Coordinates of C-alpha atoms in Angstrom, one line a residue:
M5 CA 17.4 -16.1 21.9
R6 CA 16.7 -16.7 18.2
L7 CA 16.1 -13.6 16.1
V8 CA 13.8 -13.4 13.1
A9 CA 15.9 -13.0 9.9
L10 CA 15.5 -9.8 8.1
T11 CA 17.6 -10.6 5.1
I12 CA 15.9 -11.4 1.7
T13 CA 17.3 -12.5 -1.6
V14 CA 16.4 -10.4 -4.6
L15 CA 16.5 -12.0 -8.1
S16 CA 17.2 -8.8 -10.0
D17 CA 16.8 -10.2 -13.5
P18 CA 13.4 -11.8 -14.2
R19 CA 15.0 -14.0 -16.9
D20 CA 18.1 -15.1 -15.0
S21 CA 17.9 -16.7 -11.5
S22 CA 21.7 -16.5 -11.1
T23 CA 21.5 -12.7 -10.7
R24 CA 20.7 -12.7 -7.0
R25 CA 21.6 -10.3 -4.2
D26 CA 21.1 -10.7 -0.4
V27 CA 19.5 -7.5 0.9
D28 CA 19.1 -6.4 4.5
V29 CA 15.5 -5.2 4.9
A30 CA 15.9 -4.1 8.5
G31 CA 12.2 -3.3 9.0
G32 CA 11.9 -1.2 5.9
S33 CA 10.2 -1.9 2.5
V34 CA 11.7 -4.1 -0.2
L35 CA 11.9 -1.1 -2.4
K36 CA 14.0 0.9 0.0
A37 CA 16.2 -2.0 0.7
A38 CA 16.8 -2.7 -3.0
H39 CA 17.6 0.9 -3.7
A40 CA 20.0 1.0 -0.8
A41 CA 21.8 -2.0 -2.2
G42 CA 22.1 -0.4 -5.6
I43 CA 19.4 -2.6 -7.3
E44 CA 17.4 -0.6 -9.8
V45 CA 13.7 -1.0 -9.2
N46 CA 11.3 1.2 -11.1
A47 CA 8.9 3.2 -8.9
I48 CA 7.0 5.4 -11.2
C49 CA 4.6 6.8 -8.6
G50 CA 7.5 7.5 -6.2
G51 CA 6.9 4.5 -4.0
R52 CA 3.3 5.5 -3.0
G53 CA 1.6 2.3 -4.0
R54 CA -0.2 3.9 -7.0
C55 CA 1.3 2.0 -9.9
T56 CA 2.6 -1.6 -10.5
S57 CA 6.1 -0.8 -11.7
C58 CA 7.8 -2.0 -8.5
R59 CA 6.0 -5.3 -8.2
V60 CA 7.9 -8.4 -7.1
K61 CA 7.0 -12.1 -6.8
F62 CA 7.8 -14.2 -3.8
V63 CA 9.4 -17.4 -5.0
S64 CA 10.2 -18.7 -1.6
G65 CA 9.2 -17.7 1.9
T66 CA 5.8 -16.4 3.0
P67 CA 4.5 -13.2 1.4
P68 CA 3.3 -10.7 3.9
P69 CA -0.4 -9.9 4.0
P70 CA -1.5 -7.8 1.0
T71 CA -2.2 -4.1 1.5
L72 CA -5.0 -2.2 0.0
A73 CA -2.6 -0.9 -2.6
D74 CA -1.6 -4.5 -3.5
E75 CA -5.3 -5.4 -3.9
V76 CA -6.2 -2.4 -6.0
Q77 CA -3.1 -2.2 -8.2
L78 CA -2.3 -5.9 -8.7
G79 CA -5.7 -7.5 -8.3
A80 CA -6.8 -10.7 -6.6
D81 CA -5.2 -13.2 -9.0
Q82 CA -1.7 -11.7 -8.8
V83 CA -1.9 -11.2 -5.1
R84 CA -2.9 -14.9 -4.8
D85 CA 0.1 -15.8 -7.0
G86 CA 2.5 -14.2 -4.5
Y87 CA 3.0 -10.7 -6.1
R88 CA 3.3 -7.7 -3.9
L89 CA 4.3 -4.0 -4.5
A90 CA 7.9 -3.6 -3.3
C91 CA 7.1 -0.1 -2.0
Q92 CA 4.4 -1.5 0.3
C93 CA 6.0 -4.8 1.2
H94 CA 7.7 -5.2 4.7
P95 CA 8.8 -8.8 5.1
S96 CA 9.1 -10.2 8.6
E97 CA 11.1 -13.4 7.7
A98 CA 13.7 -14.6 5.2
A99 CA 12.4 -14.8 1.6
T100 CA 13.4 -14.7 -2.0
V101 CA 11.7 -12.3 -4.3
R102 CA 11.9 -11.9 -8.1
L103 CA 11.7 -8.4 -9.7
A104 CA 8.9 -8.5 -12.3
P105 CA 9.6 -7.3 -15.9
P106 CA 8.6 -3.7 -16.7
L107 CA 5.0 -3.1 -17.7
H108 CA 4.0 -1.0 -20.6
E109 CA 2.3 2.2 -19.5
E110 CA -1.1 1.3 -21.1
A111 CA -1.4 -1.7 -18.7
F112 CA -1.8 0.8 -15.8
Q113 CA -5.3 1.8 -17.1
I114 CA -7.0 -1.4 -16.0
L115 CA -8.8 0.3 -13.0
A116 CA -10.2 3.1 -15.2
A117 CA -11.6 0.9 -17.9
V118 CA -14.7 -1.4 -18.1
P119 CA -16.1 -2.8 -14.8
G120 CA -15.4 -6.4 -15.7
A121 CA -11.7 -5.8 -16.2
A122 CA -11.5 -3.7 -13.1
R123 CA -13.2 -6.4 -11.1
A124 CA -10.7 -9.0 -12.3
A125 CA -7.7 -6.7 -11.4
G126 CA -8.9 -4.7 -8.4
V127 CA -11.7 -2.2 -7.9
V128 CA -13.2 0.8 -9.7
I129 CA -12.4 3.8 -7.5
D130 CA -15.7 5.7 -7.2
A131 CA -16.3 6.8 -3.6
G132 CA -19.5 8.6 -4.5
I133 CA -18.1 11.9 -3.2
A134 CA -18.1 14.7 -5.8
K135 CA -16.8 18.2 -5.6
Q136 CA -18.0 20.9 -8.0
V137 CA -16.6 24.5 -8.2
V138 CA -19.5 26.8 -9.1
K139 CA -20.1 30.6 -9.4
V140 CA -23.3 31.5 -7.6
D141 CA -25.2 34.6 -8.6
L142 CA -25.9 36.3 -5.2
P143 CA -29.3 37.9 -4.6
R144 CA -29.0 41.6 -5.6
D145 CA -32.5 42.8 -6.5
E146 CA -35.0 43.5 -3.8
H147 CA -37.9 43.2 -6.3
R148 CA -36.8 39.7 -7.3
Q149 CA -37.7 37.3 -4.5
T150 CA -35.0 34.7 -4.1
S151 CA -32.5 33.4 -1.5
D152 CA -29.0 32.2 -1.0
V153 CA -30.2 28.6 -1.2
E154 CA -32.2 29.0 -4.3
Q155 CA -29.3 30.7 -6.1
L156 CA -27.0 27.9 -4.9
L157 CA -29.4 25.2 -6.1
A158 CA -29.8 26.9 -9.4
A159 CA -26.0 26.7 -9.9
V160 CA -25.7 23.0 -9.0
G161 CA -29.1 21.7 -10.0
H162 CA -30.3 20.0 -6.8
A163 CA -33.7 19.9 -5.2
P164 CA -34.3 22.3 -2.2
D165 CA -34.6 19.5 0.4
D166 CA -31.0 18.4 -0.2
V167 CA -29.4 21.2 1.9
A168 CA -28.9 20.3 5.5
R169 CA -29.2 22.7 8.4
S170 CA -25.5 22.7 9.2
V171 CA -24.8 23.7 5.6
L172 CA -27.3 26.5 5.8
A173 CA -25.6 27.9 8.9
T174 CA -22.4 28.6 7.0
L175 CA -23.8 29.3 3.6
P176 CA -24.1 33.1 3.8
A177 CA -20.4 33.7 4.7
A178 CA -19.2 31.0 2.2
L179 CA -21.0 32.7 -0.7
R180 CA -19.8 36.2 0.1
D181 CA -16.2 35.5 1.0
D182 CA -15.2 34.9 -2.7
E183 CA -17.9 36.7 -4.6
G184 CA -20.1 33.6 -4.9
R185 CA -17.3 31.2 -6.0
V186 CA -17.7 28.1 -3.9
T187 CA -17.0 24.4 -3.9
V188 CA -20.0 22.2 -3.4
T189 CA -19.5 18.7 -2.1
T190 CA -22.1 16.0 -2.8
F191 CA -22.9 12.4 -2.1
G192 CA -25.5 11.2 -4.5
R193 CA -28.1 14.1 -4.4
H194 CA -27.2 15.2 -0.9
I195 CA -25.2 18.4 -0.5
L196 CA -22.6 17.7 2.3
A197 CA -20.7 21.0 2.4
V198 CA -20.4 24.4 0.7
E199 CA -16.9 25.9 1.0
R200 CA -15.6 29.2 -0.2
G201 CA -13.1 29.2 -3.1
D202 CA -11.8 26.1 -4.8
T203 CA -11.2 23.1 -2.5
S204 CA -12.0 20.5 -5.2
L205 CA -8.8 18.5 -4.5
M206 CA -9.6 18.0 -0.8
K207 CA -11.6 14.7 -0.7
F208 CA -10.9 12.3 2.1
G209 CA -12.5 9.4 3.9
L210 CA -12.1 7.0 6.8
A211 CA -12.3 3.2 6.9
I212 CA -13.0 2.0 10.5
D213 CA -12.8 -1.5 11.8
V214 CA -14.3 -1.6 15.3
G215 CA -13.2 -4.9 16.8
T216 CA -14.0 -6.4 20.2
T217 CA -10.4 -6.0 21.2
S218 CA -8.9 -3.4 18.9
V219 CA -10.0 -0.6 16.6
V220 CA -8.3 0.3 13.4
T221 CA -8.8 3.6 11.4
T222 CA -7.3 4.4 8.1
L223 CA -7.4 7.8 6.2
H224 CA -7.6 7.8 2.4
E225 CA -7.5 10.3 -0.4
L226 CA -10.8 9.4 -2.2
E227 CA -9.6 10.2 -5.8
S228 CA -6.6 8.0 -5.9
G229 CA -7.3 5.6 -3.0
E230 CA -3.9 6.4 -1.4
Q231 CA -3.7 5.7 2.3
L232 CA -2.4 8.8 4.1
A233 CA -2.4 7.6 7.7
A234 CA -3.5 4.8 9.9
V235 CA -3.9 4.3 13.7
S236 CA -5.0 1.5 15.9
S237 CA -5.9 1.2 19.6
L238 CA -7.3 -1.1 22.1
N239 CA -11.1 -0.9 22.3
P240 CA -11.7 1.2 25.5
Q241 CA -14.9 -0.8 26.1
A242 CA -12.7 -3.7 27.3
V243 CA -12.6 -2.3 30.8
F244 CA -16.3 -3.4 31.0
G245 CA -15.6 -6.9 29.7
G246 CA -13.1 -8.6 27.4
D247 CA -15.6 -10.4 25.3
L248 CA -19.0 -9.7 23.8
M249 CA -21.2 -11.4 26.3
S250 CA -19.5 -9.5 29.1
R251 CA -20.3 -6.2 27.4
I252 CA -23.8 -7.2 26.6
A253 CA -24.3 -8.2 30.2
F254 CA -23.0 -4.8 31.3
A255 CA -25.3 -2.9 29.1
Q256 CA -28.3 -5.2 29.4
F257 CA -31.5 -3.3 30.3
N258 CA -29.3 -0.5 31.8
P259 CA -29.4 2.7 29.7
G260 CA -26.7 4.4 31.8
N261 CA -24.2 1.6 31.1
L262 CA -25.1 1.5 27.4
R263 CA -24.3 5.2 27.2
K264 CA -20.9 4.6 28.8
L265 CA -20.0 2.0 26.2
T266 CA -21.2 4.2 23.3
T267 CA -19.4 7.3 24.7
R268 CA -16.2 5.3 25.0
I269 CA -16.1 4.1 21.4
V270 CA -17.2 7.3 19.9
G271 CA -14.6 9.1 22.0
L272 CA -11.9 6.8 20.7
L273 CA -12.9 7.3 17.1
N274 CA -12.7 11.1 17.5
Q275 CA -9.2 10.6 19.0
H276 CA -8.4 8.6 15.9
V277 CA -9.7 11.3 13.6
A278 CA -7.5 13.8 15.4
Q279 CA -4.4 11.5 15.1
V280 CA -4.8 10.7 11.4
C281 CA -5.5 14.4 10.6
E282 CA -2.4 15.5 12.5
E283 CA -0.2 12.9 10.8
S284 CA -1.5 13.7 7.3
G285 CA -2.2 17.5 7.5
V286 CA -5.8 16.9 6.4
L287 CA -8.5 19.0 8.0
P288 CA -11.4 17.1 9.6
K289 CA -13.9 19.2 7.6
W290 CA -12.5 17.7 4.4
I291 CA -13.4 14.1 5.5
Y292 CA -16.7 13.5 3.8
K293 CA -17.2 9.7 4.0
A294 CA -16.6 7.0 6.6
V295 CA -17.2 3.3 6.3
V296 CA -17.5 1.3 9.6
V297 CA -17.4 -2.5 10.0
G298 CA -17.7 -4.5 13.2
N299 CA -19.5 -7.4 14.7
T300 CA -23.2 -7.0 15.6
C301 CA -22.6 -6.0 19.2
M302 CA -19.9 -3.4 18.3
H303 CA -22.3 -2.0 15.6
H304 CA -25.2 -1.7 18.1
L305 CA -23.0 -0.1 20.8
L306 CA -21.5 2.4 18.4
L307 CA -25.0 3.5 17.5
G308 CA -26.3 3.5 21.1
I309 CA -28.7 0.6 20.3
D310 CA -29.6 -1.6 23.2
P311 CA -27.9 -5.0 22.6
S312 CA -29.8 -6.8 25.4
Y313 CA -31.6 -9.2 23.1
V314 CA -28.6 -10.0 21.0
G315 CA -27.4 -11.8 24.2
L316 CA -30.7 -13.7 24.6
A317 CA -32.0 -16.6 22.5
P318 CA -32.7 -16.4 19.6
Y319 CA -29.9 -13.7 19.6
A320 CA -31.7 -11.4 17.2
P321 CA -30.1 -8.0 16.3
V322 CA -32.2 -4.9 16.3
M323 CA -31.4 -4.3 12.6
R324 CA -29.4 -5.9 9.9
Q325 CA -29.7 -3.6 6.9
P326 CA -27.0 -1.2 5.8
L327 CA -27.2 2.2 7.3
V328 CA -26.1 5.6 6.1
L329 CA -26.2 8.6 8.5
P330 CA -24.7 12.0 8.9
A331 CA -21.5 12.2 11.0
R332 CA -23.2 14.7 13.4
D333 CA -25.6 11.9 14.5
L334 CA -22.8 9.9 16.2
P335 CA -21.2 12.5 16.7
L336 CA -18.0 11.9 14.6
K337 CA -15.9 15.0 14.4
I338 CA -15.4 15.2 10.7
A339 CA -17.5 17.2 8.2
P340 CA -20.9 17.4 10.0
E341 CA -22.9 16.2 7.0
A342 CA -20.3 13.6 6.0
R343 CA -21.9 10.2 5.3
V344 CA -21.1 7.4 7.8
C345 CA -21.8 4.1 6.1
L346 CA -22.3 1.0 8.2
L347 CA -22.3 -2.3 6.3
P348 CA -25.1 -4.8 6.7
L349 CA -25.1 -7.5 9.4
V350 CA -25.8 -11.2 9.0
A351 CA -27.0 -12.4 12.4
G352 CA -26.6 -11.8 16.1
F353 CA -23.0 -12.8 16.3
V354 CA -22.0 -12.6 12.6
G355 CA -21.6 -8.9 11.7
A356 CA -20.4 -6.5 9.1
D357 CA -16.8 -7.5 9.7
A358 CA -17.6 -11.0 8.3
V359 CA -19.2 -9.4 5.3
A360 CA -16.1 -7.2 4.8
V361 CA -13.9 -10.3 5.0
A362 CA -16.0 -12.1 2.4
L363 CA -15.8 -9.0 0.2
A364 CA -12.0 -8.5 0.6
T365 CA -11.1 -12.1 0.0
R366 CA -13.4 -12.4 -3.0
I367 CA -14.6 -15.7 -1.5
Y368 CA -18.1 -14.9 -2.8
D369 CA -16.9 -15.0 -6.4
A370 CA -14.5 -18.0 -6.2
P371 CA -15.2 -21.0 -8.4
D372 CA -13.8 -23.4 -5.7
V373 CA -14.8 -23.7 -2.1
R374 CA -12.6 -21.6 0.1
V375 CA -12.6 -20.8 3.8
A376 CA -11.8 -17.5 5.5
V377 CA -11.0 -17.6 9.2
D378 CA -10.9 -14.2 11.1
I379 CA -9.2 -15.2 14.4
G380 CA -10.0 -12.9 17.2
T381 CA -11.9 -12.5 20.5
N382 CA -15.1 -12.9 18.5
G383 CA -13.9 -14.9 15.5
E384 CA -15.8 -15.6 12.4
V385 CA -15.6 -18.3 9.8
V386 CA -16.9 -17.9 6.2
L387 CA -17.0 -20.8 3.8
G388 CA -18.2 -21.1 0.3
S389 CA -17.8 -20.1 -3.3
R390 CA -19.8 -18.2 -6.0
D391 CA -22.5 -20.9 -5.6
R392 CA -23.2 -20.6 -1.9
L393 CA -21.9 -19.0 1.3
W394 CA -22.1 -20.0 4.9
A395 CA -20.8 -18.2 8.0
C396 CA -20.7 -18.8 11.8
S397 CA -19.4 -17.1 14.9
A398 CA -16.4 -18.8 16.5
P399 CA -15.9 -17.0 19.8
A400 CA -12.3 -17.8 20.8
G401 CA -12.4 -15.4 23.7
P402 CA -9.5 -13.2 24.7
A403 CA -6.9 -16.0 25.3
F404 CA -5.1 -15.3 22.0
E405 CA -4.9 -11.6 23.1
G406 CA -3.0 -12.7 26.2
A407 CA -6.0 -12.5 28.6
Q408 CA -6.7 -15.3 31.1
I409 CA -3.1 -16.5 30.6
R410 CA -0.8 -16.3 33.7
H411 CA 1.9 -14.4 31.9
G412 CA -0.1 -13.5 28.8
M413 CA 0.0 -10.1 27.2
R414 CA -0.9 -8.4 23.9
G415 CA 1.5 -8.2 21.0
A416 CA 3.6 -5.3 22.3
A417 CA 7.3 -4.7 22.9
G418 CA 8.7 -7.4 25.1
A419 CA 6.1 -10.0 24.3
I420 CA 7.3 -13.5 23.3
D421 CA 6.0 -13.8 19.8
R422 CA 8.0 -16.7 18.6
A423 CA 9.3 -19.9 20.3
T424 CA 11.0 -23.1 19.3
V425 CA 11.6 -26.2 21.4
D426 CA 14.3 -28.8 20.9
D427 CA 16.5 -29.8 23.9
D428 CA 15.5 -26.5 25.4
V429 CA 13.1 -23.6 24.9
H430 CA 14.2 -20.7 22.7
V431 CA 12.2 -17.5 22.4
H432 CA 12.1 -14.2 20.4
T433 CA 10.5 -11.1 21.7
I434 CA 8.8 -8.2 19.8
G435 CA 11.3 -5.4 19.5
E436 CA 14.0 -7.8 20.7
T437 CA 13.7 -6.3 24.2
G438 CA 13.6 -8.1 27.5
A439 CA 10.9 -10.7 27.8
L440 CA 7.8 -9.5 29.7
G441 CA 5.2 -12.1 28.9
I442 CA 3.7 -14.3 26.1
C443 CA 1.4 -13.1 23.3
G444 CA -0.9 -15.3 21.3
S445 CA 1.5 -16.2 18.5
G446 CA 4.1 -17.1 21.0
L447 CA 1.6 -19.3 22.9
I448 CA 0.8 -21.2 19.7
D449 CA 4.5 -21.7 18.8
L450 CA 5.2 -22.8 22.4
L451 CA 2.4 -25.3 22.5
A452 CA 3.4 -26.7 19.1
G453 CA 7.0 -27.2 20.2
L454 CA 6.0 -28.7 23.6
L455 CA 3.7 -31.2 21.8
D456 CA 6.5 -32.3 19.5
A457 CA 8.9 -32.6 22.4
G458 CA 6.5 -34.8 24.4
V459 CA 6.1 -32.3 27.2
I460 CA 2.4 -32.0 26.5
D461 CA 0.2 -34.9 25.4
P462 CA -2.7 -34.8 23.0
T463 CA -5.2 -34.2 25.8
G464 CA -3.3 -31.1 26.8
L465 CA -1.8 -32.5 30.0
I466 CA 1.7 -31.2 31.0
Q467 CA 3.6 -34.5 31.5
V468 CA 5.3 -33.8 34.7
E469 CA 5.5 -37.6 35.5
A470 CA 7.4 -38.3 32.3
R471 CA 9.9 -35.4 32.5
D472 CA 12.8 -37.7 33.3
E473 CA 12.6 -38.9 29.7
L474 CA 13.3 -35.4 28.4
P475 CA 16.7 -33.8 27.6
P476 CA 18.2 -32.3 30.8
K477 CA 17.6 -28.6 30.0
L478 CA 14.0 -29.2 29.0
R479 CA 13.4 -31.6 31.9
D480 CA 14.3 -28.8 34.3
R481 CA 11.7 -26.5 32.9
V482 CA 8.8 -28.9 33.6
V483 CA 7.9 -28.5 37.2
M484 CA 5.1 -29.1 39.7
L485 CA 4.5 -26.1 41.9
G486 CA 2.2 -27.2 44.7
E487 CA -0.7 -28.7 42.8
E488 CA 0.0 -26.8 39.6
R489 CA 1.8 -28.2 36.5
Q490 CA 4.0 -25.6 34.9
V491 CA 6.6 -25.2 32.1
V492 CA 9.2 -22.4 32.9
V493 CA 9.6 -20.6 29.6
C494 CA 12.1 -18.0 30.8
R495 CA 14.0 -17.7 34.0
P496 CA 15.4 -14.4 35.2
G497 CA 18.2 -13.4 32.9
E498 CA 17.0 -15.5 30.0
A499 CA 15.9 -13.4 27.0
G500 CA 16.2 -10.4 29.2
A501 CA 13.4 -11.6 31.6
T502 CA 13.5 -10.2 35.1
R503 CA 11.2 -12.9 36.5
D504 CA 10.0 -16.4 35.8
I505 CA 7.7 -16.5 32.8
V506 CA 5.7 -19.7 32.9
L507 CA 3.1 -21.6 31.0
T508 CA 0.6 -23.2 33.4
Q509 CA -1.8 -26.1 33.0
D510 CA -4.7 -23.7 33.1
D511 CA -3.1 -21.7 30.4
V512 CA -3.0 -24.8 28.2
R513 CA -6.7 -25.4 28.9
Q514 CA -7.6 -21.8 28.0
V515 CA -5.8 -22.1 24.6
Q516 CA -7.6 -25.4 24.0
L517 CA -10.9 -23.7 24.5
A518 CA -9.9 -20.9 22.2
K519 CA -8.5 -23.1 19.5
G520 CA -11.4 -25.5 19.9
A521 CA -13.9 -22.7 19.1
I522 CA -12.1 -21.7 15.9
A523 CA -11.4 -25.3 14.7
S524 CA -15.0 -26.4 15.5
G525 CA -16.4 -23.5 13.6
V526 CA -14.5 -24.6 10.5
A527 CA -15.4 -28.2 11.0
M528 CA -19.1 -27.4 11.5
L529 CA -19.4 -25.3 8.3
L530 CA -17.7 -28.1 6.4
H531 CA -20.2 -30.6 8.0
V532 CA -23.2 -28.4 7.2
A533 CA -22.0 -27.7 3.6
A534 CA -21.2 -31.4 3.1
V535 CA -17.7 -30.4 1.9
P536 CA -14.9 -32.8 2.6
L537 CA -11.6 -31.3 3.8
S538 CA -10.0 -32.4 0.5
G539 CA -12.6 -30.2 -1.3
V540 CA -11.2 -27.0 0.3
A541 CA -9.1 -25.2 -2.3
E542 CA -7.7 -22.6 0.1
L543 CA -7.9 -21.5 3.7
M544 CA -7.3 -17.8 4.4
L545 CA -6.1 -16.5 7.8
A546 CA -7.5 -13.0 8.5
G547 CA -7.4 -10.6 11.4
G548 CA -4.8 -8.7 13.3
F549 CA -3.9 -11.8 15.3
G550 CA -4.4 -14.4 12.5
N551 CA -1.6 -12.9 10.4
Y552 CA 1.0 -13.3 13.1
V553 CA 0.4 -17.0 13.7
S554 CA 2.9 -19.5 12.4
I555 CA 1.0 -21.7 9.9
P556 CA 3.0 -24.8 10.9
S557 CA 2.4 -24.2 14.6
A558 CA -1.3 -23.5 13.9
L559 CA -1.5 -26.8 12.0
R560 CA 0.3 -28.7 14.8
I561 CA -2.0 -27.6 17.6
G562 CA -5.1 -28.1 15.4
L563 CA -6.1 -24.5 15.3
I564 CA -6.8 -24.8 11.6
P565 CA -7.7 -28.0 9.6
D566 CA -5.0 -30.3 8.4
L567 CA -4.5 -28.9 4.9
P568 CA -1.3 -28.8 2.9
A569 CA 0.6 -25.6 3.9
E570 CA 0.6 -24.3 0.3
R571 CA -3.2 -24.1 0.5
I572 CA -3.1 -21.8 3.5
R573 CA -2.3 -18.1 3.2
Y574 CA -2.4 -14.9 5.2
V575 CA -4.8 -12.2 3.9
G576 CA -4.1 -9.4 6.5
N577 CA -6.7 -7.5 8.3
A578 CA -9.4 -8.4 5.8
A579 CA -12.2 -6.7 7.7
S580 CA -10.3 -3.4 7.5
L581 CA -9.5 -4.1 3.9
G582 CA -13.2 -4.7 3.1
A583 CA -14.1 -1.4 4.8
Q584 CA -11.4 0.4 2.7
L585 CA -12.8 -1.1 -0.5
C586 CA -16.3 0.1 0.4
L587 CA -14.9 3.5 1.2
L588 CA -13.3 3.9 -2.1
S589 CA -15.9 2.2 -4.3
E590 CA -19.7 2.5 -4.1
P591 CA -20.0 -0.6 -6.4
E592 CA -18.0 -2.5 -3.7
R593 CA -20.4 -1.2 -1.0
A594 CA -23.3 -2.4 -3.1
Q595 CA -21.6 -5.7 -3.5
A596 CA -21.2 -6.0 0.3
T597 CA -25.0 -5.7 0.7
E598 CA -25.5 -8.4 -1.9
I599 CA -23.0 -10.7 -0.1
A600 CA -24.7 -10.2 3.3
G601 CA -28.0 -11.3 1.7
R602 CA -26.4 -14.5 0.3
I603 CA -24.6 -15.6 3.5
E604 CA -26.4 -18.5 5.3
H605 CA -25.9 -18.2 9.1
V606 CA -25.1 -21.4 11.0
S607 CA -25.8 -21.4 14.7
L608 CA -23.2 -23.7 16.2
A609 CA -24.8 -24.1 19.7
A610 CA -28.2 -25.0 18.2
H611 CA -26.8 -27.7 15.9
P612 CA -27.2 -31.2 17.4
D613 CA -23.7 -32.3 16.2
F614 CA -21.8 -29.3 17.6
E615 CA -21.1 -30.6 21.1
Q616 CA -19.2 -33.6 19.9
I617 CA -17.3 -31.7 17.2
F618 CA -16.2 -29.1 19.8
V619 CA -15.0 -31.8 22.2
D620 CA -13.0 -33.5 19.4
C621 CA -11.5 -30.1 18.4
M622 CA -10.4 -29.4 22.0
N623 CA -7.7 -32.1 21.9
F624 CA -4.4 -31.6 20.1
P625 CA -3.6 -33.7 17.0
P626 CA -1.4 -36.8 17.9
P627 CA 2.2 -36.8 16.8
R628 CA 2.8 -37.8 13.2

């Protein structure tokens, strides 16, 4: 079994490359590892991702996906150049990083200055949630007709219809608990809460990415943008179908089934609220804003909107515009009047998650043509620049999540997540525990290695007939069991496996279908946009799965187009990052709406050239 190296080299003097130290990261951050090794790295904010003093540059090896703190503090240009915050950076492979020279303190002000500078370096943090401590003069004179609400509105200067019923219910007690001293929380001109005393420092929000397979929720402090907690789970709707069409079919023209799907996702989100609040010590009533992204089907199911016609030509969504509603309407168990903001949709199968990816990657403002590929059960591809944007849905299905694969599994402990093939098959498992199955990244590595070894030909056929030409150990793994072609990846005892773990011919076909969907999506957008592959400045791999894929393996099997490796990079869970940006910045949320209006949707199935492009993308590239 081959283990992933967790040792990095730190160049501690920015001016002298000879001052290098090998540091054992062991699953922690670069900052902690450097400090443990006695390397002095400034961390002015205490390692909380709120300054740039600990920034490092990756000079070799693949930088891990940027966090929100990287994007906000360093900005898109430095992130693209390989800079990361050492306190936020958790490498998963060997690398060499250079400590950056210290910054002068005034350089930290870039986010608080003019919008243009902030846009170049990150975002302007302005979540739109304001808290104001006021002293309300309570009604005391029977001869002077007034009310609690009128006195409150006189203190804060809002119109009478801005006070919701849930606020009215708690208003009398709040005003009288501290002799009229209250904290009023607003979003625009809407009063969201009135709380006794001074709670002005308690402003929190949620960024929620509702994916077909998984759901990610992050909790942020709205003044600083600091992430306080994060939780992810499988989407519980999957019991009714692993892909979108299965769930649409389940809900189609059946209100009872639609309620089941909606109840499940709302229930999970409330579990997430409870988890992040417990982890951070934040009370749910102090969460005043949530931003939700997801594909069109997930959006409709969350809101209890019938998705039946999304699954029928011409696949029209019920609505596409952005939506802001009170949390009690879902119901989401945060502040009842907290604003839940759903980003706009593009089309029936290109949703707010694609808009969030475009926002987070800044593809909409790039001078050169770039491509963002969000690899998942319902994948999306966005292509373009500041001049024009195109997007399409690339439904890979659940194969990359381990579904429909004989010994497939999600990326959990015991999953084979890395594999190499030479004269034998070598594997690595998540958590370095006994092998239980194969997850998506392991599948792609395995296929790439078997293609290079000649075990699988470009059509995807396992070459049982030619196995005698293989090295002995590898030859013994290629078997015919009845009518089924198989490659035995692990036997009992190998890599801690307790049973045979195999790759079957049907498994290979499932991966071909999945990778064909992604690859043909990219190829079709390039075709429609009339952009040659040489005209693509950068390809960005997004999504929870996309960022665990080995770029060389993805290139080898044709999952992504044949670009030089230096023009391909990971961008993390860009949909979640886009949601976080919109949570922390109202200008970013407005930008998302503008982006959605610019994106031109390309329907793959309706295009006359798609069938041939898809068939071509199903095959694996021939050996070089």
